[in-house]
Amino acid sequence: MLEGGCLCGDVRYRIDGPVFRMSHCHCSMCRKAHGAAFGTYLNARAEHFAITQGADRIGRYDASPEAVRTFCTRCGATLQWIAHAPGASIGIAAGTLDDDPGLRPARHIYVASKAPWYELPDDGLPRHDGPG
């Protein structure tokens, strides 16, 4: 089981199942949502993810036709990327986890739209111009 939450602590969540496919996403939406060169997400099945505190503090933003992004309405912390497709896994902002998930980033995605001021490190991870 993994737990995490937002910066101010109002929103808390639990993951009661396996996590998989950790990625560094360099798309412009992730960069802007995180205020950083990229966002790092790991995935879990929706049925394994539960908000345990502060559900009333979760804001939703329809970022694209493909997905909704969630965030804490008090501190603004990015929490999830939820695909509209039925049965799809959800992306959880890795920086919101309390502990080590036992998983490491496996790829860089959307590198074609990376920040022009950011140089990708030679970390040996596969690089994909799109979603991978």
PDB file of C-alpha atoms in Angstrom:
ATOM      1  CA  MET A   1       0.000   0.000   0.000  1.00  0.00           C
ATOM      2  CA  LEU A   2       1.187   3.504  -0.846  1.00  0.00           C
ATOM      3  CA  GLU A   3      -0.076   6.790   0.519  1.00  0.00           C
ATOM      4  CA  GLY A   4       0.360  10.374  -0.533  1.00  0.00           C
ATOM      5  CA  GLY A   5      -1.145  13.797  -0.535  1.00  0.00           C
ATOM      6  CA  CYS A   6      -0.923  17.409  -1.522  1.00  0.00           C
ATOM      7  CA  LEU A   7       1.450  20.105  -0.260  1.00  0.00           C
ATOM      8  CA  CYS A   8      -0.896  21.560   2.375  1.00  0.00           C
ATOM      9  CA  GLY A   9      -2.053  18.139   3.595  1.00  0.00           C
ATOM     10  CA  ASP A  10      -5.758  18.734   2.982  1.00  0.00           C
ATOM     11  CA  VAL A  11      -5.971  15.971   0.353  1.00  0.00           C
ATOM     12  CA  ARG A  12      -4.756  12.460   1.128  1.00  0.00           C
ATOM     13  CA  TYR A  13      -4.957   9.287  -0.941  1.00  0.00           C
ATOM     14  CA  ARG A  14      -4.126   5.590  -0.806  1.00  0.00           C
ATOM     15  CA  ILE A  15      -3.118   3.119  -3.509  1.00  0.00           C
ATOM     16  CA  ASP A  16      -4.057  -0.471  -2.622  1.00  0.00           C
ATOM     17  CA  GLY A  17      -2.620  -2.260  -5.616  1.00  0.00           C
ATOM     18  CA  PRO A  18       0.385  -2.406  -7.908  1.00  0.00           C
ATOM     19  CA  VAL A  19       1.834   0.710  -9.472  1.00  0.00           C
ATOM     20  CA  PHE A  20       3.479   0.591 -12.863  1.00  0.00           C
ATOM     21  CA  ARG A  21       4.947   2.545 -15.780  1.00  0.00           C
ATOM     22  CA  MET A  22       6.644   5.553 -14.202  1.00  0.00           C
ATOM     23  CA  SER A  23       7.354   8.210 -16.827  1.00  0.00           C
ATOM     24  CA  HIS A  24       8.843  11.674 -17.096  1.00  0.00           C
ATOM     25  CA  CYS A  25       6.361  13.623 -19.231  1.00  0.00           C
ATOM     26  CA  HIS A  26       7.715  16.660 -21.083  1.00  0.00           C
ATOM     27  CA  CYS A  27       4.456  17.829 -22.699  1.00  0.00           C
ATOM     28  CA  SER A  28       3.625  21.510 -22.293  1.00  0.00           C
ATOM     29  CA  MET A  29       0.568  20.741 -20.147  1.00  0.00           C
ATOM     30  CA  CYS A  30       2.597  18.729 -17.615  1.00  0.00           C
ATOM     31  CA  ARG A  31       5.312  21.382 -17.583  1.00  0.00           C
ATOM     32  CA  LYS A  32       2.755  24.085 -16.824  1.00  0.00           C
ATOM     33  CA  ALA A  33       0.782  22.004 -14.309  1.00  0.00           C
ATOM     34  CA  HIS A  34       3.965  21.202 -12.357  1.00  0.00           C
ATOM     35  CA  GLY A  35       5.801  24.475 -12.924  1.00  0.00           C
ATOM     36  CA  ALA A  36       8.846  22.416 -13.859  1.00  0.00           C
ATOM     37  CA  ALA A  37      10.762  20.968 -16.815  1.00  0.00           C
ATOM     38  CA  PHE A  38       8.575  17.845 -16.690  1.00  0.00           C
ATOM     39  CA  GLY A  39       6.063  15.962 -14.586  1.00  0.00           C
ATOM     40  CA  THR A  40       6.790  12.488 -13.262  1.00  0.00           C
ATOM     41  CA  TYR A  41       3.837  10.134 -13.042  1.00  0.00           C
ATOM     42  CA  LEU A  42       3.302   6.525 -12.136  1.00  0.00           C
ATOM     43  CA  ASN A  43       0.200   4.570 -13.007  1.00  0.00           C
ATOM     44  CA  ALA A  44      -2.316   2.532 -11.051  1.00  0.00           C
ATOM     45  CA  ARG A  45      -5.690   1.009 -11.817  1.00  0.00           C
ATOM     46  CA  ALA A  46      -8.510   3.389 -10.869  1.00  0.00           C
ATOM     47  CA  GLU A  47     -10.100   0.769  -8.626  1.00  0.00           C
ATOM     48  CA  HIS A  48      -6.894   0.664  -6.537  1.00  0.00           C
ATOM     49  CA  PHE A  49      -6.844   4.425  -5.916  1.00  0.00           C
ATOM     50  CA  ALA A  50      -8.911   6.080  -3.169  1.00  0.00           C
ATOM     51  CA  ILE A  51      -9.123   9.587  -1.761  1.00  0.00           C
ATOM     52  CA  THR A  52      -9.004   9.138   2.017  1.00  0.00           C
ATOM     53  CA  GLN A  53      -9.263  12.784   3.038  1.00  0.00           C
ATOM     54  CA  GLY A  54     -10.250  16.077   1.453  1.00  0.00           C
ATOM     55  CA  ALA A  55     -12.362  14.953  -1.498  1.00  0.00           C
ATOM     56  CA  ASP A  56     -14.119  18.318  -1.253  1.00  0.00           C
ATOM     57  CA  ARG A  57     -10.763  20.048  -1.875  1.00  0.00           C
ATOM     58  CA  ILE A  58     -10.126  18.381  -5.232  1.00  0.00           C
ATOM     59  CA  GLY A  59     -10.423  20.563  -8.306  1.00  0.00           C
ATOM     60  CA  ARG A  60     -10.761  19.165 -11.799  1.00  0.00           C
ATOM     61  CA  TYR A  61      -9.469  20.684 -15.008  1.00  0.00           C
ATOM     62  CA  ASP A  62     -10.404  19.296 -18.423  1.00  0.00           C
ATOM     63  CA  ALA A  63      -6.933  19.784 -19.820  1.00  0.00           C
ATOM     64  CA  SER A  64      -7.603  18.068 -23.130  1.00  0.00           C
ATOM     65  CA  PRO A  65     -10.181  15.894 -24.882  1.00  0.00           C
ATOM     66  CA  GLU A  66      -8.238  12.871 -23.581  1.00  0.00           C
ATOM     67  CA  ALA A  67      -7.972  13.584 -19.867  1.00  0.00           C
ATOM     68  CA  VAL A  68      -8.811  15.473 -16.708  1.00  0.00           C
ATOM     69  CA  ARG A  69      -6.179  16.751 -14.292  1.00  0.00           C
ATOM     70  CA  THR A  70      -6.913  16.976 -10.578  1.00  0.00           C
ATOM     71  CA  PHE A  71      -5.344  19.298  -8.036  1.00  0.00           C
ATOM     72  CA  CYS A  72      -5.825  20.573  -4.493  1.00  0.00           C
ATOM     73  CA  THR A  73      -7.923  23.740  -4.543  1.00  0.00           C
ATOM     74  CA  ARG A  74      -6.104  25.091  -1.493  1.00  0.00           C
ATOM     75  CA  CYS A  75      -2.409  24.626  -2.330  1.00  0.00           C
ATOM     76  CA  GLY A  76      -2.642  23.908  -6.069  1.00  0.00           C
ATOM     77  CA  ALA A  77      -0.643  20.667  -5.961  1.00  0.00           C
ATOM     78  CA  THR A  78      -1.100  18.498  -9.051  1.00  0.00           C
ATOM     79  CA  LEU A  79      -2.484  15.101  -8.045  1.00  0.00           C
ATOM     80  CA  GLN A  80      -3.706  13.002 -10.975  1.00  0.00           C
ATOM     81  CA  TRP A  81      -4.051  12.662 -14.712  1.00  0.00           C
ATOM     82  CA  ILE A  82      -7.237  10.721 -15.444  1.00  0.00           C
ATOM     83  CA  ALA A  83      -7.965   9.511 -18.972  1.00  0.00           C
ATOM     84  CA  HIS A  84     -11.542   9.756 -20.211  1.00  0.00           C
ATOM     85  CA  ALA A  85     -11.229   6.295 -21.803  1.00  0.00           C
ATOM     86  CA  PRO A  86     -13.147   3.666 -19.833  1.00  0.00           C
ATOM     87  CA  GLY A  87     -10.924   1.213 -17.986  1.00  0.00           C
ATOM     88  CA  ALA A  88      -7.774   3.270 -18.439  1.00  0.00           C
ATOM     89  CA  SER A  89      -5.241   3.502 -15.651  1.00  0.00           C
ATOM     90  CA  ILE A  90      -4.724   6.797 -13.856  1.00  0.00           C
ATOM     91  CA  GLY A  91      -1.501   8.748 -13.637  1.00  0.00           C
ATOM     92  CA  ILE A  92      -0.507   9.837 -10.145  1.00  0.00           C
ATOM     93  CA  ALA A  93       1.978  12.670  -9.651  1.00  0.00           C
ATOM     94  CA  ALA A  94       4.969  10.817  -8.191  1.00  0.00           C
ATOM     95  CA  GLY A  95       6.089  13.815  -6.155  1.00  0.00           C
ATOM     96  CA  THR A  96       2.953  13.549  -4.024  1.00  0.00           C
ATOM     97  CA  LEU A  97       3.844  10.085  -2.671  1.00  0.00           C
ATOM     98  CA  ASP A  98       4.937   9.842   0.956  1.00  0.00           C
ATOM     99  CA  ASP A  99       7.357   6.948   0.432  1.00  0.00           C
ATOM    100  CA  ASP A 100       9.401   5.168  -2.220  1.00  0.00           C
ATOM    101  CA  PRO A 101       7.050   3.296  -4.554  1.00  0.00           C
ATOM    102  CA  GLY A 102       9.754   0.766  -5.410  1.00  0.00           C
ATOM    103  CA  LEU A 103       9.564   1.848  -9.026  1.00  0.00           C
ATOM    104  CA  ARG A 104      11.878   4.052 -11.066  1.00  0.00           C
ATOM    105  CA  PRO A 105      11.216   6.120 -14.189  1.00  0.00           C
ATOM    106  CA  ALA A 106      11.248   3.924 -17.278  1.00  0.00           C
ATOM    107  CA  ARG A 107      10.986   6.494 -20.069  1.00  0.00           C
ATOM    108  CA  HIS A 108      10.775  10.103 -21.184  1.00  0.00           C
ATOM    109  CA  ILE A 109       7.598  10.914 -23.130  1.00  0.00           C
ATOM    110  CA  TYR A 110       6.593  13.890 -25.281  1.00  0.00           C
ATOM    111  CA  VAL A 111      10.220  14.940 -25.631  1.00  0.00           C
ATOM    112  CA  ALA A 112       9.327  16.698 -28.901  1.00  0.00           C
ATOM    113  CA  SER A 113       7.659  19.377 -26.778  1.00  0.00           C
ATOM    114  CA  LYS A 114      10.221  19.549 -23.965  1.00  0.00           C
ATOM    115  CA  ALA A 115      11.193  22.921 -22.513  1.00  0.00           C
ATOM    116  CA  PRO A 116      13.741  24.546 -24.846  1.00  0.00           C
ATOM    117  CA  TRP A 117      15.910  25.513 -21.878  1.00  0.00           C
ATOM    118  CA  TYR A 118      16.068  21.941 -20.512  1.00  0.00           C
ATOM    119  CA  GLU A 119      18.718  19.482 -21.667  1.00  0.00           C
ATOM    120  CA  LEU A 120      17.675  15.858 -21.290  1.00  0.00           C
ATOM    121  CA  PRO A 121      20.227  13.929 -19.243  1.00  0.00           C
ATOM    122  CA  ASP A 122      22.036  10.938 -20.669  1.00  0.00           C
ATOM    123  CA  ASP A 123      20.220   8.592 -18.279  1.00  0.00           C
ATOM    124  CA  GLY A 124      19.773   5.654 -20.640  1.00  0.00           C
ATOM    125  CA  LEU A 125      15.968   5.866 -20.566  1.00  0.00           C
ATOM    126  CA  PRO A 126      14.062   5.538 -23.842  1.00  0.00           C
ATOM    127  CA  ARG A 127      12.873   8.824 -25.327  1.00  0.00           C
ATOM    128  CA  HIS A 128       9.582   9.136 -27.170  1.00  0.00           C
ATOM    129  CA  ASP A 129       8.440  12.163 -29.159  1.00  0.00           C
ATOM    130  CA  GLY A 130       4.837  11.331 -28.226  1.00  0.00           C
ATOM    131  CA  PRO A 131       3.165   9.127 -25.634  1.00  0.00           C
ATOM    132  CA  GLY A 132       5.468   6.165 -26.154  1.00  0.00           C
TER     133      GLY A 132
END
